[in-house]
mmCIF file of C-alpha atoms in Angstrom:
data_model
loop_
_atom_site.group_PDB
_atom_site.id
_atom_site.type_symbol
_atom_site.label_atom_id
_atom_site.label_comp_id
_atom_site.label_asym_id
_atom_site.label_seq_id
_atom_site.Cartn_x
_atom_site.Cartn_y
_atom_site.Cartn_z
ATOM 1 C CA UNK A 1 -88.293 42.161 -210.056
ATOM 2 C CA UNK A 2 -88.329 39.119 -212.278
ATOM 3 C CA UNK A 3 -85.608 36.452 -213.240
ATOM 4 C CA UNK A 4 -84.369 38.654 -216.239
ATOM 5 C CA UNK A 5 -83.702 41.553 -214.043
ATOM 6 C CA UNK A 6 -81.755 39.392 -211.378
ATOM 7 C CA UNK A 7 -79.865 37.899 -214.352
ATOM 8 C CA UNK A 8 -78.737 41.458 -215.501
ATOM 9 C CA UNK A 9 -77.121 41.905 -212.139
ATOM 10 C CA UNK A 10 -74.933 38.998 -212.763
ATOM 11 C CA UNK A 11 -73.935 40.175 -216.146
ATOM 12 C CA UNK A 12 -73.043 43.532 -214.897
ATOM 13 C CA UNK A 13 -70.419 41.895 -212.622
ATOM 14 C CA UNK A 14 -68.276 40.829 -215.682
ATOM 15 C CA UNK A 15 -68.100 37.175 -214.428
ATOM 16 C CA UNK A 16 -67.366 34.897 -217.357
ATOM 17 C CA UNK A 17 -69.499 31.739 -217.795
ATOM 18 C CA UNK A 18 -67.853 28.374 -216.730
ATOM 19 C CA UNK A 19 -65.185 30.001 -214.652
ATOM 20 C CA UNK A 20 -66.176 27.798 -211.572
ATOM 21 C CA UNK A 21 -65.689 24.135 -211.551
ATOM 22 C CA UNK A 22 -66.860 23.255 -208.172
ATOM 23 C CA UNK A 23 -69.126 20.424 -207.476
ATOM 24 C CA UNK A 24 -72.975 21.035 -207.381
ATOM 25 C CA UNK A 25 -74.090 22.425 -204.134
ATOM 26 C CA UNK A 26 -77.826 21.563 -203.166
ATOM 27 C CA UNK A 27 -79.476 24.313 -200.806
ATOM 28 C CA UNK A 28 -82.459 23.150 -198.797
ATOM 29 C CA UNK A 29 -84.835 25.846 -198.157
ATOM 30 C CA UNK A 30 -87.095 25.411 -195.234
ATOM 31 C CA UNK A 31 -90.455 27.169 -196.271
ATOM 32 C CA UNK A 32 -93.070 28.023 -193.430
ATOM 33 C CA UNK A 33 -95.229 30.243 -195.620
ATOM 34 C CA UNK A 34 -97.999 29.145 -197.719
ATOM 35 C CA UNK A 35 -96.376 27.899 -201.085
ATOM 36 C CA UNK A 36 -98.309 30.028 -203.060
ATOM 37 C CA UNK A 37 -97.455 33.240 -201.175
ATOM 38 C CA UNK A 38 -95.847 35.904 -203.203
ATOM 39 C CA UNK A 39 -92.840 36.086 -200.759
ATOM 40 C CA UNK A 40 -92.122 32.630 -202.162
ATOM 41 C CA UNK A 41 -93.275 32.847 -205.741
ATOM 42 C CA UNK A 42 -92.386 36.436 -206.653
ATOM 43 C CA UNK A 43 -89.131 37.151 -204.425
ATOM 44 C CA UNK A 44 -87.446 33.861 -203.219
ATOM 45 C CA UNK A 45 -88.116 31.622 -206.063
ATOM 46 C CA UNK A 46 -87.110 34.097 -208.824
ATOM 47 C CA UNK A 47 -83.937 34.615 -206.838
ATOM 48 C CA UNK A 48 -83.451 30.925 -206.689
ATOM 49 C CA UNK A 49 -83.771 30.732 -210.421
ATOM 50 C CA UNK A 50 -81.499 33.540 -211.088
ATOM 51 C CA UNK A 51 -78.740 31.839 -208.970
ATOM 52 C CA UNK A 52 -79.125 28.587 -210.718
ATOM 53 C CA UNK A 53 -78.809 30.139 -213.957
ATOM 54 C CA UNK A 54 -75.821 32.346 -213.058
ATOM 55 C CA UNK A 55 -73.945 29.442 -211.506
ATOM 56 C CA UNK A 56 -74.885 27.294 -214.421
ATOM 57 C CA UNK A 57 -76.472 24.798 -212.198
ATOM 58 C CA UNK A 58 -73.663 24.436 -209.712
ATOM 59 C CA UNK A 59 -76.003 25.833 -206.971
ATOM 60 C CA UNK A 60 -79.477 24.370 -206.863
ATOM 61 C CA UNK A 61 -82.303 24.515 -204.560
ATOM 62 C CA UNK A 62 -84.982 22.234 -203.032
ATOM 63 C CA UNK A 63 -87.988 23.890 -201.295
ATOM 64 C CA UNK A 64 -88.959 21.942 -198.380
ATOM 65 C CA UNK A 65 -91.943 22.157 -196.000
ATOM 66 C CA UNK A 66 -91.069 23.867 -192.769
ATOM 67 C CA UNK A 67 -88.378 22.178 -190.589
ATOM 68 C CA UNK A 68 -89.852 23.849 -187.594
ATOM 69 C CA UNK A 69 -91.670 26.840 -186.314
ATOM 70 C CA UNK A 70 -91.214 30.263 -188.053
ATOM 71 C CA UNK A 71 -89.490 31.847 -185.263
ATOM 72 C CA UNK A 72 -86.984 28.776 -184.744
ATOM 73 C CA UNK A 73 -85.558 29.474 -188.462
ATOM 74 C CA UNK A 74 -82.450 31.472 -187.349
ATOM 75 C CA UNK A 75 -81.452 28.345 -185.168
ATOM 76 C CA UNK A 76 -82.347 26.002 -187.954
ATOM 77 C CA UNK A 77 -80.220 27.539 -190.410
ATOM 78 C CA UNK A 78 -77.226 28.423 -188.033
ATOM 79 C CA UNK A 79 -77.215 24.612 -186.913
ATOM 80 C CA UNK A 80 -77.573 23.016 -190.463
ATOM 81 C CA UNK A 81 -81.097 21.491 -189.981
ATOM 82 C CA UNK A 82 -81.998 23.941 -192.796
ATOM 83 C CA UNK A 83 -79.683 25.365 -195.282
ATOM 84 C CA UNK A 84 -81.675 28.394 -196.211
ATOM 85 C CA UNK A 85 -84.372 30.315 -194.426
ATOM 86 C CA UNK A 86 -86.542 33.538 -194.589
ATOM 87 C CA UNK A 87 -86.956 35.124 -191.158
ATOM 88 C CA UNK A 88 -88.307 38.435 -190.012
ATOM 89 C CA UNK A 89 -85.793 40.040 -187.404
ATOM 90 C CA UNK A 90 -88.474 40.558 -184.962
ATOM 91 C CA UNK A 91 -88.962 36.741 -184.370
ATOM 92 C CA UNK A 92 -85.701 37.095 -182.364
ATOM 93 C CA UNK A 93 -85.758 40.419 -180.959
ATOM 94 C CA UNK A 94 -83.154 39.859 -178.276
ATOM 95 C CA UNK A 95 -80.716 38.791 -180.876
ATOM 96 C CA UNK A 96 -81.201 41.888 -183.053
ATOM 97 C CA UNK A 97 -81.118 45.394 -181.860
ATOM 98 C CA UNK A 98 -79.441 47.305 -184.783
ATOM 99 C CA UNK A 99 -81.921 46.045 -187.215
ATOM 100 C CA UNK A 100 -84.945 47.746 -185.377
ATOM 101 C CA UNK A 101 -83.869 50.823 -187.218
ATOM 102 C CA UNK A 102 -85.586 49.479 -190.228
ATOM 103 C CA UNK A 103 -88.762 49.020 -188.350
ATOM 104 C CA UNK A 104 -89.073 52.515 -186.734
ATOM 105 C CA UNK A 105 -92.292 54.326 -187.470
ATOM 106 C CA UNK A 106 -93.176 57.389 -189.568
ATOM 107 C CA UNK A 107 -90.252 56.765 -192.096
ATOM 108 C CA UNK A 108 -91.428 55.949 -195.560
ATOM 109 C CA UNK A 109 -94.623 54.792 -197.424
ATOM 110 C CA UNK A 110 -92.146 53.063 -200.176
ATOM 111 C CA UNK A 111 -90.759 49.875 -199.278
ATOM 112 C CA UNK A 112 -88.211 50.028 -201.993
ATOM 113 C CA UNK A 113 -86.605 53.254 -200.756
ATOM 114 C CA UNK A 114 -87.000 52.229 -197.092
ATOM 115 C CA UNK A 115 -85.237 48.945 -197.955
ATOM 116 C CA UNK A 116 -82.258 50.405 -199.912
ATOM 117 C CA UNK A 117 -81.681 53.142 -197.488
ATOM 118 C CA UNK A 118 -81.816 50.632 -194.734
ATOM 119 C CA UNK A 119 -79.338 48.208 -196.342
ATOM 120 C CA UNK A 120 -76.869 51.053 -197.302
ATOM 121 C CA UNK A 121 -76.982 52.380 -193.656
ATOM 122 C CA UNK A 122 -76.301 48.811 -192.334
ATOM 123 C CA UNK A 123 -73.375 48.453 -194.622
ATOM 124 C CA UNK A 124 -71.879 51.712 -193.575
ATOM 125 C CA UNK A 125 -72.318 51.734 -189.870
ATOM 126 C CA UNK A 126 -73.332 48.175 -188.642
ATOM 127 C CA UNK A 127 -71.201 45.452 -190.217
ATOM 128 C CA UNK A 128 -68.748 45.606 -187.340
ATOM 129 C CA UNK A 129 -71.333 44.804 -184.657
ATOM 130 C CA UNK A 130 -71.942 41.307 -186.587
ATOM 131 C CA UNK A 131 -75.438 40.717 -185.387
ATOM 132 C CA UNK A 132 -75.886 38.050 -187.840
ATOM 133 C CA UNK A 133 -72.912 35.926 -186.848
ATOM 134 C CA UNK A 134 -73.228 32.303 -187.257
ATOM 135 C CA UNK A 135 -75.186 32.579 -190.508
ATOM 136 C CA UNK A 136 -74.609 34.165 -193.953
ATOM 137 C CA UNK A 137 -76.739 37.086 -194.611
ATOM 138 C CA UNK A 138 -77.594 37.292 -198.095
ATOM 139 C CA UNK A 139 -79.801 40.343 -197.847
ATOM 140 C CA UNK A 140 -82.711 41.924 -196.055
ATOM 141 C CA UNK A 141 -85.487 44.410 -196.636
ATOM 142 C CA UNK A 142 -88.563 45.879 -195.359
ATOM 143 C CA UNK A 143 -92.091 45.496 -195.998
ATOM 144 C CA UNK A 144 -94.588 48.351 -196.917
ATOM 145 C CA UNK A 145 -95.704 50.195 -193.585
ATOM 146 C CA UNK A 146 -97.656 48.159 -191.048
ATOM 147 C CA UNK A 147 -100.973 49.739 -190.492
ATOM 148 C CA UNK A 148 -103.741 48.807 -187.902
ATOM 149 C CA UNK A 149 -106.578 46.687 -189.055
ATOM 150 C CA UNK A 150 -109.577 46.168 -186.772
ATOM 151 C CA UNK A 151 -112.528 43.853 -186.518
ATOM 152 C CA UNK A 152 -114.720 46.591 -185.383
ATOM 153 C CA UNK A 153 -115.808 49.954 -186.681
ATOM 154 C CA UNK A 154 -113.528 52.461 -185.121
ATOM 155 C CA UNK A 155 -114.939 55.950 -184.904
ATOM 156 C CA UNK A 156 -112.179 57.543 -182.748
ATOM 157 C CA UNK A 157 -108.912 56.571 -181.351
ATOM 158 C CA UNK A 158 -110.400 56.341 -177.884
ATOM 159 C CA UNK A 159 -112.227 53.178 -178.996
ATOM 160 C CA UNK A 160 -109.039 51.343 -179.227
ATOM 161 C CA UNK A 161 -108.408 51.445 -175.378
ATOM 162 C CA UNK A 162 -108.682 47.818 -174.075
ATOM 163 C CA UNK A 163 -108.820 46.106 -177.520
ATOM 164 C CA UNK A 164 -106.511 43.134 -178.051
ATOM 165 C CA UNK A 165 -104.256 43.421 -181.071
ATOM 166 C CA UNK A 166 -101.654 41.025 -182.439
ATOM 167 C CA UNK A 167 -98.068 42.504 -182.691
ATOM 168 C CA UNK A 168 -94.831 40.955 -183.906
ATOM 169 C CA UNK A 169 -92.199 43.577 -182.533
ATOM 170 C CA UNK A 170 -91.123 45.744 -179.678
ATOM 171 C CA UNK A 171 -91.672 48.727 -181.887
ATOM 172 C CA UNK A 172 -95.451 47.663 -182.406
ATOM 173 C CA UNK A 173 -95.750 46.988 -178.679
ATOM 174 C CA UNK A 174 -94.782 50.585 -178.040
ATOM 175 C CA UNK A 175 -97.542 51.572 -180.441
ATOM 176 C CA UNK A 176 -100.196 49.649 -178.650
ATOM 177 C CA UNK A 177 -99.269 51.195 -175.387
ATOM 178 C CA UNK A 178 -99.822 54.802 -176.938
ATOM 179 C CA UNK A 179 -103.474 53.717 -177.603
ATOM 180 C CA UNK A 180 -104.100 51.597 -174.357
ATOM 181 C CA UNK A 181 -104.272 48.492 -176.625
ATOM 182 C CA UNK A 182 -103.269 45.051 -175.018
ATOM 183 C CA UNK A 183 -100.551 43.422 -177.143
ATOM 184 C CA UNK A 184 -100.704 39.829 -178.153
ATOM 185 C CA UNK A 185 -97.456 38.355 -179.721
ATOM 186 C CA UNK A 186 -98.068 35.940 -182.440
ATOM 187 C CA UNK A 187 -96.329 35.039 -185.713
ATOM 188 C CA UNK A 188 -97.931 35.539 -188.972
ATOM 189 C CA UNK A 189 -98.812 31.843 -189.373
ATOM 190 C CA UNK A 190 -101.027 32.047 -186.362
ATOM 191 C CA UNK A 191 -102.974 35.192 -187.384
ATOM 192 C CA UNK A 192 -105.865 33.487 -189.373
ATOM 193 C CA UNK A 193 -106.915 31.378 -186.595
ATOM 194 C CA UNK A 194 -106.788 34.272 -183.978
ATOM 195 C CA UNK A 195 -108.620 36.553 -186.087
ATOM 196 C CA UNK A 196 -111.270 33.979 -187.192
ATOM 197 C CA UNK A 197 -111.980 32.985 -183.438
ATOM 198 C CA UNK A 198 -112.074 36.507 -182.200
ATOM 199 C CA UNK A 199 -108.880 35.960 -180.009
ATOM 200 C CA UNK A 200 -107.607 39.419 -181.002
ATOM 201 C CA UNK A 201 -109.542 42.497 -182.178
ATOM 202 C CA UNK A 202 -106.999 43.686 -184.583
ATOM 203 C CA UNK A 203 -103.641 43.154 -186.156
ATOM 204 C CA UNK A 204 -100.963 45.417 -187.416
ATOM 205 C CA UNK A 205 -100.319 44.253 -191.076
ATOM 206 C CA UNK A 206 -99.998 45.334 -194.640
ATOM 207 C CA UNK A 207 -102.996 45.554 -196.837
ATOM 208 C CA UNK A 208 -101.731 42.866 -199.200
ATOM 209 C CA UNK A 209 -101.034 40.649 -196.344
ATOM 210 C CA UNK A 210 -104.797 40.912 -195.032
ATOM 211 C CA UNK A 211 -105.734 39.713 -198.551
ATOM 212 C CA UNK A 212 -102.982 37.063 -198.763
ATOM 213 C CA UNK A 213 -104.026 35.540 -195.326
ATOM 214 C CA UNK A 214 -107.568 35.500 -196.086
ATOM 215 C CA UNK A 215 -108.381 38.087 -193.260
ATOM 216 C CA UNK A 216 -110.563 40.602 -195.315
ATOM 217 C CA UNK A 217 -113.817 39.042 -194.102
ATOM 218 C CA UNK A 218 -112.775 39.863 -190.473
ATOM 219 C CA UNK A 219 -111.586 43.469 -190.710
ATOM 220 C CA UNK A 220 -113.804 46.532 -190.787
ATOM 221 C CA UNK A 221 -111.549 49.414 -190.183
ATOM 222 C CA UNK A 222 -107.857 50.252 -191.238
ATOM 223 C CA UNK A 223 -106.100 52.924 -189.357
ATOM 224 C CA UNK A 224 -103.006 54.600 -191.280
ATOM 225 C CA UNK A 225 -100.272 56.838 -189.982
ATOM 226 C CA UNK A 226 -97.994 58.276 -192.534
ATOM 227 C CA UNK A 227 -94.900 56.319 -192.890
ATOM 228 C CA UNK A 228 -96.446 53.558 -190.976
ATOM 229 C CA UNK A 229 -96.771 52.308 -187.258
ATOM 230 C CA UNK A 230 -93.779 50.156 -187.953
ATOM 231 C CA UNK A 231 -92.142 48.159 -190.794
ATOM 232 C CA UNK A 232 -91.354 44.350 -190.871
ATOM 233 C CA UNK A 233 -87.602 43.744 -191.430
ATOM 234 C CA UNK A 234 -87.026 40.427 -193.001
ATOM 235 C CA UNK A 235 -83.970 38.513 -193.980
ATOM 236 C CA UNK A 236 -82.730 35.726 -196.215
ATOM 237 C CA UNK A 237 -79.985 33.739 -194.570
ATOM 238 C CA UNK A 238 -77.753 30.646 -195.569
ATOM 239 C CA UNK A 239 -76.251 28.159 -193.318
ATOM 240 C CA UNK A 240 -72.382 29.173 -193.038
ATOM 241 C CA UNK A 241 -70.838 25.795 -193.753
ATOM 242 C CA UNK A 242 -73.219 25.583 -196.836
ATOM 243 C CA UNK A 243 -72.194 29.012 -198.043
ATOM 244 C CA UNK A 244 -68.451 27.932 -197.547
ATOM 245 C CA UNK A 245 -68.946 24.759 -199.630
ATOM 246 C CA UNK A 246 -69.869 27.157 -202.616
ATOM 247 C CA UNK A 247 -66.713 28.173 -204.805
ATOM 248 C CA UNK A 248 -65.645 31.750 -204.635
ATOM 249 C CA UNK A 249 -66.645 32.533 -208.266
ATOM 250 C CA UNK A 250 -70.199 31.265 -207.604
ATOM 251 C CA UNK A 251 -70.284 33.012 -204.222
ATOM 252 C CA UNK A 252 -69.572 36.362 -206.239
ATOM 253 C CA UNK A 253 -72.434 35.428 -208.687
ATOM 254 C CA UNK A 254 -74.958 35.047 -205.625
ATOM 255 C CA UNK A 255 -73.564 38.085 -203.862
ATOM 256 C CA UNK A 256 -74.410 40.197 -207.252
ATOM 257 C CA UNK A 257 -77.960 38.825 -206.906
ATOM 258 C CA UNK A 258 -78.173 39.598 -202.992
ATOM 259 C CA UNK A 259 -77.506 42.563 -200.735
ATOM 260 C CA UNK A 260 -79.133 45.839 -202.190
ATOM 261 C CA UNK A 261 -80.285 43.970 -205.512
ATOM 262 C CA UNK A 262 -82.129 41.765 -203.319
ATOM 263 C CA UNK A 263 -83.316 44.511 -200.992
ATOM 264 C CA UNK A 264 -84.556 46.648 -204.137
ATOM 265 C CA UNK A 265 -86.343 43.760 -205.875
ATOM 266 C CA UNK A 266 -88.065 42.086 -202.965
ATOM 267 C CA UNK A 267 -89.365 45.494 -201.572
ATOM 268 C CA UNK A 268 -90.601 46.409 -205.002
ATOM 269 C CA UNK A 269 -92.928 43.313 -204.980
ATOM 270 C CA UNK A 270 -94.118 44.469 -201.614
ATOM 271 C CA UNK A 271 -94.988 48.050 -202.910
ATOM 272 C CA UNK A 272 -96.661 46.365 -205.934
ATOM 273 C CA UNK A 273 -98.768 43.996 -203.769
ATOM 274 C CA UNK A 274 -99.710 46.701 -201.129
ATOM 275 C CA UNK A 275 -101.323 48.838 -203.974
ATOM 276 C CA UNK A 276 -103.129 45.658 -205.175
ATOM 277 C CA UNK A 277 -104.175 44.685 -201.601
ATOM 278 C CA UNK A 278 -105.533 48.295 -200.988
ATOM 279 C CA UNK A 279 -107.625 48.075 -204.064
ATOM 280 C CA UNK A 280 -109.068 44.838 -203.282
ATOM 281 C CA UNK A 281 -110.041 45.943 -199.693
ATOM 282 C CA UNK A 282 -111.451 49.274 -200.873
ATOM 283 C CA UNK A 283 -113.750 47.183 -203.332
ATOM 284 C CA UNK A 284 -114.955 45.085 -200.426
ATOM 285 C CA UNK A 285 -115.917 48.272 -198.445
ATOM 286 C CA UNK A 286 -113.050 48.307 -196.026
ATOM 287 C CA UNK A 287 -113.187 51.747 -194.089
ATOM 288 C CA UNK A 288 -109.734 53.396 -194.029
ATOM 289 C CA UNK A 289 -109.092 56.320 -191.709
ATOM 290 C CA UNK A 290 -105.760 58.285 -191.484
ATOM 291 C CA UNK A 291 -104.454 59.597 -188.190
ATOM 292 C CA UNK A 292 -103.702 63.165 -188.649
ATOM 293 C CA UNK A 293 -103.497 66.552 -186.976
ATOM 294 C CA UNK A 294 -103.415 66.552 -183.178
ATOM 295 C CA UNK A 295 -103.815 62.768 -183.012
ATOM 296 C CA UNK A 296 -100.894 62.098 -185.066
ATOM 297 C CA UNK A 297 -98.785 64.808 -183.346
ATOM 298 C CA UNK A 298 -99.571 63.042 -179.933
ATOM 299 C CA UNK A 299 -98.719 59.629 -181.444
ATOM 300 C CA UNK A 300 -95.348 60.918 -182.623
ATOM 301 C CA UNK A 301 -94.659 62.544 -179.339
ATOM 302 C CA UNK A 302 -95.600 59.384 -177.559
ATOM 303 C CA UNK A 303 -93.287 57.218 -179.603
ATOM 304 C CA UNK A 304 -90.429 59.757 -179.958
ATOM 305 C CA UNK A 305 -88.537 57.573 -177.359
ATOM 306 C CA UNK A 306 -88.153 54.893 -179.776
ATOM 307 C CA UNK A 307 -85.690 56.610 -181.810
ATOM 308 C CA UNK A 308 -83.806 57.666 -178.580
ATOM 309 C CA UNK A 309 -83.606 54.136 -177.238
ATOM 310 C CA UNK A 310 -82.466 52.904 -180.520
ATOM 311 C CA UNK A 311 -79.540 55.520 -180.509
ATOM 312 C CA UNK A 312 -78.583 54.370 -177.153
ATOM 313 C CA UNK A 313 -78.720 50.729 -177.972
ATOM 314 C CA UNK A 314 -76.663 51.384 -181.263
ATOM 315 C CA UNK A 315 -74.167 53.318 -179.195
ATOM 316 C CA UNK A 316 -73.882 50.569 -176.721
ATOM 317 C CA UNK A 317 -72.799 48.209 -179.512
ATOM 318 C CA UNK A 318 -70.146 50.611 -180.766
ATOM 319 C CA UNK A 319 -72.228 52.201 -183.501
ATOM 320 C CA UNK A 320 -72.791 56.076 -183.667
ATOM 321 C CA UNK A 321 -76.636 55.625 -183.548
ATOM 322 C CA UNK A 322 -77.427 59.286 -184.303
ATOM 323 C CA UNK A 323 -75.126 59.410 -187.217
ATOM 324 C CA UNK A 324 -76.532 56.055 -188.563
ATOM 325 C CA UNK A 325 -79.938 57.631 -188.178
ATOM 326 C CA UNK A 326 -79.001 60.859 -189.950
ATOM 327 C CA UNK A 327 -77.453 58.955 -192.861
ATOM 328 C CA UNK A 328 -80.565 56.644 -193.158
ATOM 329 C CA UNK A 329 -82.683 59.742 -193.466
ATOM 330 C CA UNK A 330 -80.371 61.332 -196.134
ATOM 331 C CA UNK A 331 -80.770 58.235 -198.132
ATOM 332 C CA UNK A 332 -84.420 58.185 -197.718
ATOM 333 C CA UNK A 333 -84.450 61.899 -198.850
ATOM 334 C CA UNK A 334 -82.201 61.072 -201.840
ATOM 335 C CA UNK A 335 -84.208 57.941 -202.769
ATOM 336 C CA UNK A 336 -87.479 59.882 -202.508
ATOM 337 C CA UNK A 337 -86.273 62.582 -204.973
ATOM 338 C CA UNK A 338 -85.109 60.201 -207.688
#
């Protein structure tokens, strides 16, 4: 999704140019990713450009080097150390329970469909729980499925027992237990050093991220499950006071570029990059194995409790968990049929 498409979303709202006369508001974005990573260059930067254009320069952005560790960005934004931040929900798992729905395994291989279904379900069922209290949630989305990349040639699932694998979420921790893997929790920014030094034997990741983080020299086997072992749920958040400083008219323009529009646009980039990453890895000789048949049935059975636990956790927060999951699946089915 490029700038022109984002701009079209603004025009569709019917907001007239020049209707807001507020002073210029400058938003400081704390960037902990490599500056050339496509999350920055093809997702966040085009969104910023579209916001600046839609607000006629009344809202502008400054991209700054990371003002803290990746996992600290929720607090950095909520306290105003940073005005804008990109954060995977799993970096603060104790805070976010409901958004773990978007990380569940065996859902969809299509990030765009998964993200839109996830956003619609959140809007319909989860807003009242207010898990993002303290910051302005601009939008969230999911990556393409996370699969398992190993530094060794893996001939069967039994060879995974005792291996050390980097994880980022409770969902992935559950997957490691099903295989007898030792989970090692670490952020994305740490993975190159861990893989290159042999600290871990593998990582859950997307194929494009293996390429983007220069890990292709270290991986030999990719294990896939349909719909993924998990997905990474990621959000863009703004400091609430900074959001409140923006005029209502310009807030409306930003909202038109955010929410489902953002989910669809950002996830579409993930889908495109996953295809490119898979092609690159295939050309480099990476062996891809799909978990299927009895092994897949075993894995689904062992991980079935994840959905049950999510329903219970949602119910405890006043959300009808089963109804939300059913609606989520209905949305996935409908989007897949489009």
